Coordinates of C-alpha atoms in Angstrom, one line a residue:
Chain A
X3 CA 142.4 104.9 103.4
X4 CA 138.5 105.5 102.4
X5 CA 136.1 106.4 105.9
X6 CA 133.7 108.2 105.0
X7 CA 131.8 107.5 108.5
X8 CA 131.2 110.5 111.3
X9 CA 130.4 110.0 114.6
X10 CA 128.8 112.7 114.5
X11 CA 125.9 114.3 112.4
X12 CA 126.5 117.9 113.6
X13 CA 129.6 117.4 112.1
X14 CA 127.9 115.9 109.2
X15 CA 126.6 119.4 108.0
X16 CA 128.4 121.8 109.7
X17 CA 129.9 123.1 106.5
X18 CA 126.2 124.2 105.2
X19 CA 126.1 127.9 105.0
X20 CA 123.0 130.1 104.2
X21 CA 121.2 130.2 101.1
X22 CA 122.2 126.6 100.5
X23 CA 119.8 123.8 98.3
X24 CA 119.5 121.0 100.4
X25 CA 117.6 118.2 98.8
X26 CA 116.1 116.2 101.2
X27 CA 115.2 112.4 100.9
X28 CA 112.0 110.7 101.9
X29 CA 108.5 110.2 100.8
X30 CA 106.6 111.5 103.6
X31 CA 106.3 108.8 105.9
X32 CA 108.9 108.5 108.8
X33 CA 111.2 105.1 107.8
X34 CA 112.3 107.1 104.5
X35 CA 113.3 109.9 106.2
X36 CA 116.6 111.6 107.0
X37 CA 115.7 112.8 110.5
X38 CA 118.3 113.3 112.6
X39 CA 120.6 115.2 109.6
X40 CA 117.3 117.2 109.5
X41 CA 118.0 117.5 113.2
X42 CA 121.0 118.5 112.7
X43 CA 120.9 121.7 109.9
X44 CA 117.5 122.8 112.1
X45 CA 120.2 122.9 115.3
X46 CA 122.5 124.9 113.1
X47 CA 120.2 127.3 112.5
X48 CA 121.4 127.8 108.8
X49 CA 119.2 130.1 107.0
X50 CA 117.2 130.7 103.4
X51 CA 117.5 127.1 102.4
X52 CA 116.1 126.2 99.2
X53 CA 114.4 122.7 100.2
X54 CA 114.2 120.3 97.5
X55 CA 112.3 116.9 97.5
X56 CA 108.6 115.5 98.3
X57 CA 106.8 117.4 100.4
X58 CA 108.1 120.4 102.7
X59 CA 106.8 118.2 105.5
X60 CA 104.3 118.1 108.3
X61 CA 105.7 119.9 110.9
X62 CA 105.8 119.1 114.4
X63 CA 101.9 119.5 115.1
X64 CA 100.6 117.2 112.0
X65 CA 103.0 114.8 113.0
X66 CA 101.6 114.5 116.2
X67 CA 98.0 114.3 114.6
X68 CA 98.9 112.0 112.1
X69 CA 101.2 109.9 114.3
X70 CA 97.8 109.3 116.5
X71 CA 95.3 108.6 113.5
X72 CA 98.1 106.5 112.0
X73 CA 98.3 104.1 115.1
X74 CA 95.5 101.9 113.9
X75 CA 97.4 101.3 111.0
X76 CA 101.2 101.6 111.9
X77 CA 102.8 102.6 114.7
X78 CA 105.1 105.8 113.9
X79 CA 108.7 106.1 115.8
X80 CA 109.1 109.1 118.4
X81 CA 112.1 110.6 116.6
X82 CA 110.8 111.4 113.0
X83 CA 111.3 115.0 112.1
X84 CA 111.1 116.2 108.9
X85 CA 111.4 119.1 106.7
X86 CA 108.5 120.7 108.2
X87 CA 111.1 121.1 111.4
X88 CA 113.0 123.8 109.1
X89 CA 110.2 125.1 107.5
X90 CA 108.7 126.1 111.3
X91 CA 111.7 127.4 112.3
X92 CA 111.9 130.2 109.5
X93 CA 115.4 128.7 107.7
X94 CA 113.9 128.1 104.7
X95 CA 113.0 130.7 101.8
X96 CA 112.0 128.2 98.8
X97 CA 111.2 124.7 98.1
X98 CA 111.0 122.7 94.9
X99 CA 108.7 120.2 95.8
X100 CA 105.8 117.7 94.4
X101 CA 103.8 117.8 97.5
X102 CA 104.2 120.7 99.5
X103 CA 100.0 121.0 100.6
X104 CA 98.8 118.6 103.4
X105 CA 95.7 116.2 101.3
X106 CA 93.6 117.5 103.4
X107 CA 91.9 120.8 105.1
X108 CA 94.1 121.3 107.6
X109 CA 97.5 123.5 106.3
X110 CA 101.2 122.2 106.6
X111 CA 104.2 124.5 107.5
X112 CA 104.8 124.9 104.1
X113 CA 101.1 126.2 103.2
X114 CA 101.3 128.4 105.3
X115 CA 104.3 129.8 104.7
X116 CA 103.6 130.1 101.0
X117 CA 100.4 132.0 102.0
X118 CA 102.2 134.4 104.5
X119 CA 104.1 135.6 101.9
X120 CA 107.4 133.9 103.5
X121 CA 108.1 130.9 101.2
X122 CA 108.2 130.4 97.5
X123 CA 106.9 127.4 96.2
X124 CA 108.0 125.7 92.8
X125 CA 105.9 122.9 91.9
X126 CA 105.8 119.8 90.0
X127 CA 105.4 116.6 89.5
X128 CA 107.3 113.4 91.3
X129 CA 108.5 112.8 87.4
X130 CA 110.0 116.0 86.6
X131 CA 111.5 116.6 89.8
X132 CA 113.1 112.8 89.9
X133 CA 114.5 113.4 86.5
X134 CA 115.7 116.5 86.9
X135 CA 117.8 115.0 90.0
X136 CA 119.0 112.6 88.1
X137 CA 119.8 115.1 85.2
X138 CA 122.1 117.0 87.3
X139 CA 123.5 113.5 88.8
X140 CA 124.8 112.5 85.5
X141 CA 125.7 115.5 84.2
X142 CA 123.4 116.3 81.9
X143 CA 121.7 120.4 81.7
X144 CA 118.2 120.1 80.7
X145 CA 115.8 117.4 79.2
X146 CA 111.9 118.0 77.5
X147 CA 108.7 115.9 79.0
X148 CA 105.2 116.4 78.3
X149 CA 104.5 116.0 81.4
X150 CA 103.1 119.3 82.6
X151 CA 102.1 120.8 78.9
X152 CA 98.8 123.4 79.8
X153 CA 99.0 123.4 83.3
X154 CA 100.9 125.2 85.6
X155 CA 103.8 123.6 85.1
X156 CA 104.3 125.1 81.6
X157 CA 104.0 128.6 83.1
X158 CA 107.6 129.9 82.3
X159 CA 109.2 127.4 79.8
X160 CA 110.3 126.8 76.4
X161 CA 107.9 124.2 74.7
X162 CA 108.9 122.3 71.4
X163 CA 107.3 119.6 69.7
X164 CA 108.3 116.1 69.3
X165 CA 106.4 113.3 67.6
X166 CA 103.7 115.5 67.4
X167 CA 103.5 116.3 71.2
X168 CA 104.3 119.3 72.8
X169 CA 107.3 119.0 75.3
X170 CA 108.4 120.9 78.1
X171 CA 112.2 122.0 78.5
X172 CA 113.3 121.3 82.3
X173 CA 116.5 121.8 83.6
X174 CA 118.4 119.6 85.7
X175 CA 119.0 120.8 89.7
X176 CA 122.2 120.2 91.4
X177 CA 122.2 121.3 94.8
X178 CA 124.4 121.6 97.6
X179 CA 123.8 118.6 100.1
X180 CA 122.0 115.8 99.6
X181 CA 120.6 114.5 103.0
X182 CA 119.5 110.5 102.6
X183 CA 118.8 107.9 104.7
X184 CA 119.5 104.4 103.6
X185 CA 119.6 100.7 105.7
X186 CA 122.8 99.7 105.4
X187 CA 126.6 101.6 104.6
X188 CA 130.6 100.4 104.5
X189 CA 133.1 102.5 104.9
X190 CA 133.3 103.9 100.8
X191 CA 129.7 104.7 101.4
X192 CA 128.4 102.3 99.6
X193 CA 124.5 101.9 100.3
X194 CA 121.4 99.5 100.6
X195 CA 117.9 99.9 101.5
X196 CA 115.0 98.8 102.8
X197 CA 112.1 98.4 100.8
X198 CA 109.7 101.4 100.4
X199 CA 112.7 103.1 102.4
X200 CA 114.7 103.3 99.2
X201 CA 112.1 105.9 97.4
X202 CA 113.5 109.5 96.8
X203 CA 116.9 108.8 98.7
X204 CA 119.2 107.4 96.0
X205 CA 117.6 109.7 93.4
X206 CA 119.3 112.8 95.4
X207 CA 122.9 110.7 96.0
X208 CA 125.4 112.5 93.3
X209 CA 122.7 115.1 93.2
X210 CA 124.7 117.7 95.6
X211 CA 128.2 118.7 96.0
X212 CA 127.5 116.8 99.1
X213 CA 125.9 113.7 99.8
X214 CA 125.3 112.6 103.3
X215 CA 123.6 109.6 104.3
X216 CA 121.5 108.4 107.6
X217 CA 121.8 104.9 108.0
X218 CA 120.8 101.6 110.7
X219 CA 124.2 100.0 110.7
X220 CA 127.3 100.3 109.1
X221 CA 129.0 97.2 107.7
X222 CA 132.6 95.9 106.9
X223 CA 133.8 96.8 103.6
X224 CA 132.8 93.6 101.3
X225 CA 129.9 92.4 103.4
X226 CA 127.5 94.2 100.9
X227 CA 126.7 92.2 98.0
X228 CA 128.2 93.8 95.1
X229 CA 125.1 93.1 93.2
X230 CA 122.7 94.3 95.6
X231 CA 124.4 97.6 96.7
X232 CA 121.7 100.3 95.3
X233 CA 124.0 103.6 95.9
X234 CA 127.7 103.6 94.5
X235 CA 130.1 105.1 97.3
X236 CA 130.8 107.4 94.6
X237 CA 128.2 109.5 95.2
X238 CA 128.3 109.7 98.7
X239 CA 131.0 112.0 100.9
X240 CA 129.3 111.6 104.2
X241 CA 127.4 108.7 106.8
X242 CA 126.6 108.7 109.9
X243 CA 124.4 106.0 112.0
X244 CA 121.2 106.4 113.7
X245 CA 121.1 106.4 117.5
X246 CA 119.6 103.1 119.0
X247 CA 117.3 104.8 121.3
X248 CA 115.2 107.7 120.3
X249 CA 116.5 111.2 121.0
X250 CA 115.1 114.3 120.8
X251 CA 115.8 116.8 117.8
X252 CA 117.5 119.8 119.5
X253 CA 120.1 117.7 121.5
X254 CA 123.2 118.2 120.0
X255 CA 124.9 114.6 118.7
Chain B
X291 CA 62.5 109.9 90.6
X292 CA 66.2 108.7 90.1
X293 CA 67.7 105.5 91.2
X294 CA 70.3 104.9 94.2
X295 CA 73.3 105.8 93.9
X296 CA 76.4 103.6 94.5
X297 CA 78.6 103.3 97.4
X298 CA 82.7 104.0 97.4
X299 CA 83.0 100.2 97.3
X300 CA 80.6 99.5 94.9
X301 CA 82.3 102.3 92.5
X302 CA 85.6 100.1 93.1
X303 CA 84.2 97.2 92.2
X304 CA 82.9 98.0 89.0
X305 CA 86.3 99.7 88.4
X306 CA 88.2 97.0 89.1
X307 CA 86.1 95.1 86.3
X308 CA 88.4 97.0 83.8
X309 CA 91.5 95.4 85.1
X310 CA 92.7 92.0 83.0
X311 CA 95.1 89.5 83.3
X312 CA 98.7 90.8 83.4
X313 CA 97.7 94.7 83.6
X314 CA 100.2 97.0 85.3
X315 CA 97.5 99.2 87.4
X316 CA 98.4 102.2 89.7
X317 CA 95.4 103.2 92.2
X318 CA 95.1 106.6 93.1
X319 CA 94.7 108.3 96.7
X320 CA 90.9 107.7 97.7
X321 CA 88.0 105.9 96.5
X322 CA 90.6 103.9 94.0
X323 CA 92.6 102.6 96.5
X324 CA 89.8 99.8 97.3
X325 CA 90.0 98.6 93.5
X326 CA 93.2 96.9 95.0
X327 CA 90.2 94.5 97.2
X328 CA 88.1 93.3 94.0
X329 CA 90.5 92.0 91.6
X330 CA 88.5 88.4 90.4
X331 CA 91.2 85.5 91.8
X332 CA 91.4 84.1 88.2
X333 CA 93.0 87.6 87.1
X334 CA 96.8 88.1 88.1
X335 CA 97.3 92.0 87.9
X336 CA 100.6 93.6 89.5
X337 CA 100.3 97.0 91.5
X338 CA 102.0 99.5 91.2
X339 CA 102.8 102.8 93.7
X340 CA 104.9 105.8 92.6
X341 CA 107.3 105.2 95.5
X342 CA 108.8 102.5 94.1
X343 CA 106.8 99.4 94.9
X344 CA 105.5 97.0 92.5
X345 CA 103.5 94.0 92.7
X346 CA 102.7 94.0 96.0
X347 CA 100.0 92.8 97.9
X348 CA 96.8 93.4 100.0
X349 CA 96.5 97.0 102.4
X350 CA 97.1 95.8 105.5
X351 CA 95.1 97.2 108.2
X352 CA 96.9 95.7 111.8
X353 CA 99.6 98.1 113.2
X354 CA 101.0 94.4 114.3
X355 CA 101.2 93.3 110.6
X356 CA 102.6 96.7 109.5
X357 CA 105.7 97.4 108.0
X358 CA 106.8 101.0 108.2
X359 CA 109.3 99.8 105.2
X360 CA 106.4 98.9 103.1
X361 CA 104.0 101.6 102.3
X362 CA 102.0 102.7 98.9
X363 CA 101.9 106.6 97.9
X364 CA 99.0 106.9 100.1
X365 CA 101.2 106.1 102.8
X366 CA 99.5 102.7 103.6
X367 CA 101.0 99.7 104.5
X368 CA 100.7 96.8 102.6
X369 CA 101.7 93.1 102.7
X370 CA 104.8 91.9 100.4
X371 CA 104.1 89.3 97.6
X372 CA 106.4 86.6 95.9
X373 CA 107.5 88.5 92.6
X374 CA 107.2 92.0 94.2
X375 CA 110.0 94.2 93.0
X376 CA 111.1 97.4 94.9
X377 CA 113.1 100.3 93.0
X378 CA 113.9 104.1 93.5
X379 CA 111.7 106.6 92.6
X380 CA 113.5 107.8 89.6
X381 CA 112.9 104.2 88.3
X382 CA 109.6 103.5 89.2
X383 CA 108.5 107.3 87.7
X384 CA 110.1 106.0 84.7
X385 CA 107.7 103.2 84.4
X386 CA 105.1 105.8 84.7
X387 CA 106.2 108.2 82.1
X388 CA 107.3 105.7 79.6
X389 CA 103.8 104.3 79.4
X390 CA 104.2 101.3 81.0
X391 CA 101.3 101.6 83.3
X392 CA 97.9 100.2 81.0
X393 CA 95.7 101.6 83.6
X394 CA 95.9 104.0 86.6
X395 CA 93.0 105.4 88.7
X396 CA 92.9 108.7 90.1
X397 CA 90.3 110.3 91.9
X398 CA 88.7 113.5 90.6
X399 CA 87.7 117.2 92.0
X400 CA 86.4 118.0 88.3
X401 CA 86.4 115.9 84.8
X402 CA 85.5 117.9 82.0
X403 CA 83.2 116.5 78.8
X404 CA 86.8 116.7 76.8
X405 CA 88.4 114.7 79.6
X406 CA 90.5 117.2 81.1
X407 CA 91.4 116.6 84.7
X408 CA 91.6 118.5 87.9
X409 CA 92.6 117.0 91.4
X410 CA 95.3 118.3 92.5
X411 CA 94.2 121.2 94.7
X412 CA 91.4 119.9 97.4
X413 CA 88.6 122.7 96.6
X414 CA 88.7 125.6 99.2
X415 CA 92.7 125.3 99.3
X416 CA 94.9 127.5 97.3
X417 CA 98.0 125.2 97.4
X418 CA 98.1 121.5 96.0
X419 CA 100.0 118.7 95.4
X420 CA 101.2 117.5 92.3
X421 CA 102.7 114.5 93.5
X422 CA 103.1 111.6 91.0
X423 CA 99.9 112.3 89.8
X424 CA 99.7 113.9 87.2
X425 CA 102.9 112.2 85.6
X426 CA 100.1 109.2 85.6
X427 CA 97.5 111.7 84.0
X428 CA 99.8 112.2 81.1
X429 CA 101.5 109.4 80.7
X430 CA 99.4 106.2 81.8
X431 CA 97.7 104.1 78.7
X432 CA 94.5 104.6 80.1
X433 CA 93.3 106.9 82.4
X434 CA 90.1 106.1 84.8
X435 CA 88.4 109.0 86.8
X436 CA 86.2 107.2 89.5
X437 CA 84.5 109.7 91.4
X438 CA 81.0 110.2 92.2
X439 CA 79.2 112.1 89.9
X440 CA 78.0 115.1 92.2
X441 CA 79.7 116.6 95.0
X442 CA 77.7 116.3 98.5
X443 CA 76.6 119.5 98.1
X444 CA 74.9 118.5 94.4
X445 CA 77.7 119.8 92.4
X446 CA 78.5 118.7 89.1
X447 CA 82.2 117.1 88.8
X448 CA 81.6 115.9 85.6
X449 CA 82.0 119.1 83.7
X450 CA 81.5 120.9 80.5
X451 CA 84.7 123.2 81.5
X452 CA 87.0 122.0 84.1
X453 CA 86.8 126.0 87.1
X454 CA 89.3 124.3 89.2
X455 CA 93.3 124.0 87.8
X456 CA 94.0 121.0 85.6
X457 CA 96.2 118.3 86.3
X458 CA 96.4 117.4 82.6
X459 CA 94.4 118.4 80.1
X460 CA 92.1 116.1 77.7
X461 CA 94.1 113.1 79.7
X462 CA 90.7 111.2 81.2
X463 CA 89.6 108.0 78.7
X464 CA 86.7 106.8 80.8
X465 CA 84.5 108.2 83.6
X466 CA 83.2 105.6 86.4
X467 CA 80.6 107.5 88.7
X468 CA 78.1 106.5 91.2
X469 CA 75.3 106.7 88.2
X470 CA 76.6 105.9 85.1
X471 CA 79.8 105.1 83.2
X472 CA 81.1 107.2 80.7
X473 CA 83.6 107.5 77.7
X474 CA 85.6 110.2 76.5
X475 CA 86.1 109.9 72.7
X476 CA 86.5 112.2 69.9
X477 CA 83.1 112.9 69.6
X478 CA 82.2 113.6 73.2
X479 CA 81.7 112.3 75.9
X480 CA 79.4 109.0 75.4
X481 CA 77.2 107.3 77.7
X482 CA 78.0 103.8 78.1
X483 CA 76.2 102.5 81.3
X484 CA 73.7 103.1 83.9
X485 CA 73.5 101.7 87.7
X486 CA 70.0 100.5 87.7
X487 CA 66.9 102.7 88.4
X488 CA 68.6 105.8 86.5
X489 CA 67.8 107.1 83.0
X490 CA 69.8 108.9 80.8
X491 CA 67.4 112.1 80.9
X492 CA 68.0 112.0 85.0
X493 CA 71.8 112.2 84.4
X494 CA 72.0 114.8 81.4
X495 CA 70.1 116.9 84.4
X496 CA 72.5 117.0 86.5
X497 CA 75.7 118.4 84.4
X498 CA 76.4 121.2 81.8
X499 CA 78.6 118.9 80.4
X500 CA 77.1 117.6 76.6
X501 CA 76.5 113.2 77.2
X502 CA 76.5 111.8 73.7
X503 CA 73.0 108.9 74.3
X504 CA 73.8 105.9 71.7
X505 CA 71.2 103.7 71.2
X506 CA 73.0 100.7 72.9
X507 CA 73.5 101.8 76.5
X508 CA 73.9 99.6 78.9
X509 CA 72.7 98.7 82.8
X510 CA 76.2 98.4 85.1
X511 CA 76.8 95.3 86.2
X512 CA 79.7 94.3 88.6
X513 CA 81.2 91.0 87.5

């Protein structure tokens, strides 16, 4: 028989060692995010992580900044903790990421890691990083875009020319855990989710050795729509619901 | 004595002028995010935001109307639509890079005279964000830079050479400011319009880079 549901989500990535890649879904708002799995690897205390997603996030300062200014617009849940959770707590060494700098003056844990001399940062665009995911999804070892062509991007890489336009070669990441977060799950792991909530998350399933998803409910096998289901249970190991109440990150569940 | 210049909303509105019936347009952070308010009623135009939302429908600005499931990629939310389409990021970066965006927005921290674009580092910051931005740059059929023309301090942002890192180079078709609208073509760039009370003199005077003056320049209007 196929369960691929936890009960618990220390359990869930208790097998991550240091120096692993963890790609880590989301956008950077808080209904996209994995936050208890994040939760989780900051409570193991694993060490030099590569991150690899979005933005290295906000940490738990911004998040309280932006979780005030925010509240004309949307009110944001007590329990979202994000990347920037790791990056504060020294565990991680390098991120790949599209939006590591806060759009504004004020730094994120990221920033200032990068300018401490503590964290490397590999940039690039939502494109390139999305593709490059889905590159090491399927299998396949490197692609060329032009996306990037005279600008930092290019620092490094082989460019040839197609049709004319220069092209950059990028090759495709595979990393070890995927941490998601998705609405809906059955037992095979198959996935749905909920509108902008979809995002980055099942770009990074099939990305890892292992994917493990954070979801609202979990459903018996056949009530998902075959049609509908965004995320194969194929290319997910691991799932593990959300409390219904908030709790706080460093309590062990 | 030069004219007035233009307000943010103002500079939307005559960017949004751009926008026809049946356009796939993707607003950038800032200033370009109110286009999204000026669209004429007669013109169906569907919106779309790098996270994987597409079509959807006014910002929505009442924490009770919010949906914390339905947010563009400046984090905002906004209101679903019939015909609204949601897809992964993968997918919806796909629409970008395979040129299926006509227009896309993006706000500016320098535009040179050959249209290269930077905005990706906020000026005073050594670390910036790429974010889906400069997949648009490259890859969108037509790029606008709305920004206004100086910074508050009375620095030029329309440039002959971009200081500040580029986003993509020689990427920017057309230049909507808070005094004038310009084109980038093969040539240079070209001076298409003026907000009232300007001159093309007053303009030239307050940029290094070189604005081409045809005979046939035009006063902006907004409809």
């Amino acid at each position: 028989m196929i369960n691929k549901i936890l009960e618990s989500f220390d359990e869930a990535v208790a097998d991550m060692v240091d120096g692993a890649t963890v790609m880590i879904g989301g956008f950077g708002g808080p209904a996209e995010c994995p936050s208890y799995l994040i939760a989780a690897v900051a409570r193991k205390e694993v060490k030099d992580l590569t991150i690899v997603g979005n933005t290295g996030g906000w940490g738990v300062n911004l998040l309280a900044i932006l979780r005030e200014r925010m509240a004309v617009i949307l009110e944001i849940a007590e329990d979202w903790y994000d990347p920037g959770l790791l990056v504060q707590r020294g565990q991680v060494k390098k991120g790949i990421l599209c939006f590591p700098a806060a759009p504004a003056r004020v730094l994120t844990p990221f920033e200032q890691g990068v300018l401490q001399g503590q964290v490397e940062l590999e940039l690039m665009g939502q494109g390139t990083l999305c593709e490059r995911m889905r590159a090491g999804r399927g299998g396949i070892a490197a692609f060329y875009t032009p996306v990037g062509v005279g600008t930092v991007v290019e620092e490094g890489k082989e460019v040839r020319e197609f049709n004319g336009r220069k092209h950059l070669l990028e090759h495709a990441i595979k990393g070890d855990f995927s941490l998601i977060r998705a609405h809906k799950a059955d037992r095979y792991g198959n996935l749905v989710y909920r509108g902008t909530g979809r995002t980055f998350n099942p770009v990074m399933a099939g990305a890892s050795t292992v994917t493990v998803a954070e979801v609202d409910e979990v459903v018996e096998l056949g009530e998902l729509d075959p049609e509908c289901i965004v995320t194969p249970g194929v290319y997910v190991q691991r799932v593990v619901v959300r409390p219904k109440e908030p709790r706080p990150w460093d309590e062990a569940m | 004595m030069a004219g007035e210049r233009l307000d943010e909303q103002t500079m939307a509105i005559r960017a949004a002028k751009e926008f026809q019936d049946g356009m796939v347009i993707n607003l950038g952070v800032g200033i370009p995010t109110y286009c999204s308010n000026f669209v004429p009623p007669e013109r169906e135009v569907i919106f779309h935001s790098e996270n994987g939302v597409i079509g959807f429908g006014p910002i929505i600005d009442n924490p009770d109307d919010a949906d914390e499931n339905l947010i563009n990629a400046g984090a905002q939310p906004v209101s679903s639509k019939p015909g609204m389409a949601i897809t992964d990021h993968g997918e919806s970066l796909c629409i970008i890079r395979g040129g299926h965006v006509d227009i896309t927005v993006l706000g500016v921290v320098q535009v040179s005279e050959k249209g290269d674009l930077a905005n990706y580092i906020i000026p005073g910051k050594q670390i910036g964000s790429l974010g889906g931005g400069q997949d648009l740059a490259f890859c969108a059929k037509k790029v606008i830079a709305l920004t206004t023309f100086s910074t508050k301090e009375g620095e030029a942002k329309v440039v002959k050479e971009c200081t500040q890192p580029l986003t993509a180079p020689r990427c920017v078709d057309q230049i909507i400011t808070d005094i004038a609208v310009l084109d980038v073509t093969p040539e240079g760039l070209v001076l298409r319009e003026l907000v009232p009370g300007w001159t093309a003199e007053e303009v030239q005077a307050l940029t290094d880079a070189k604005i081409i003056v045809p005979p046939d320049v035009q006063e902006m209007t907004l409809l």
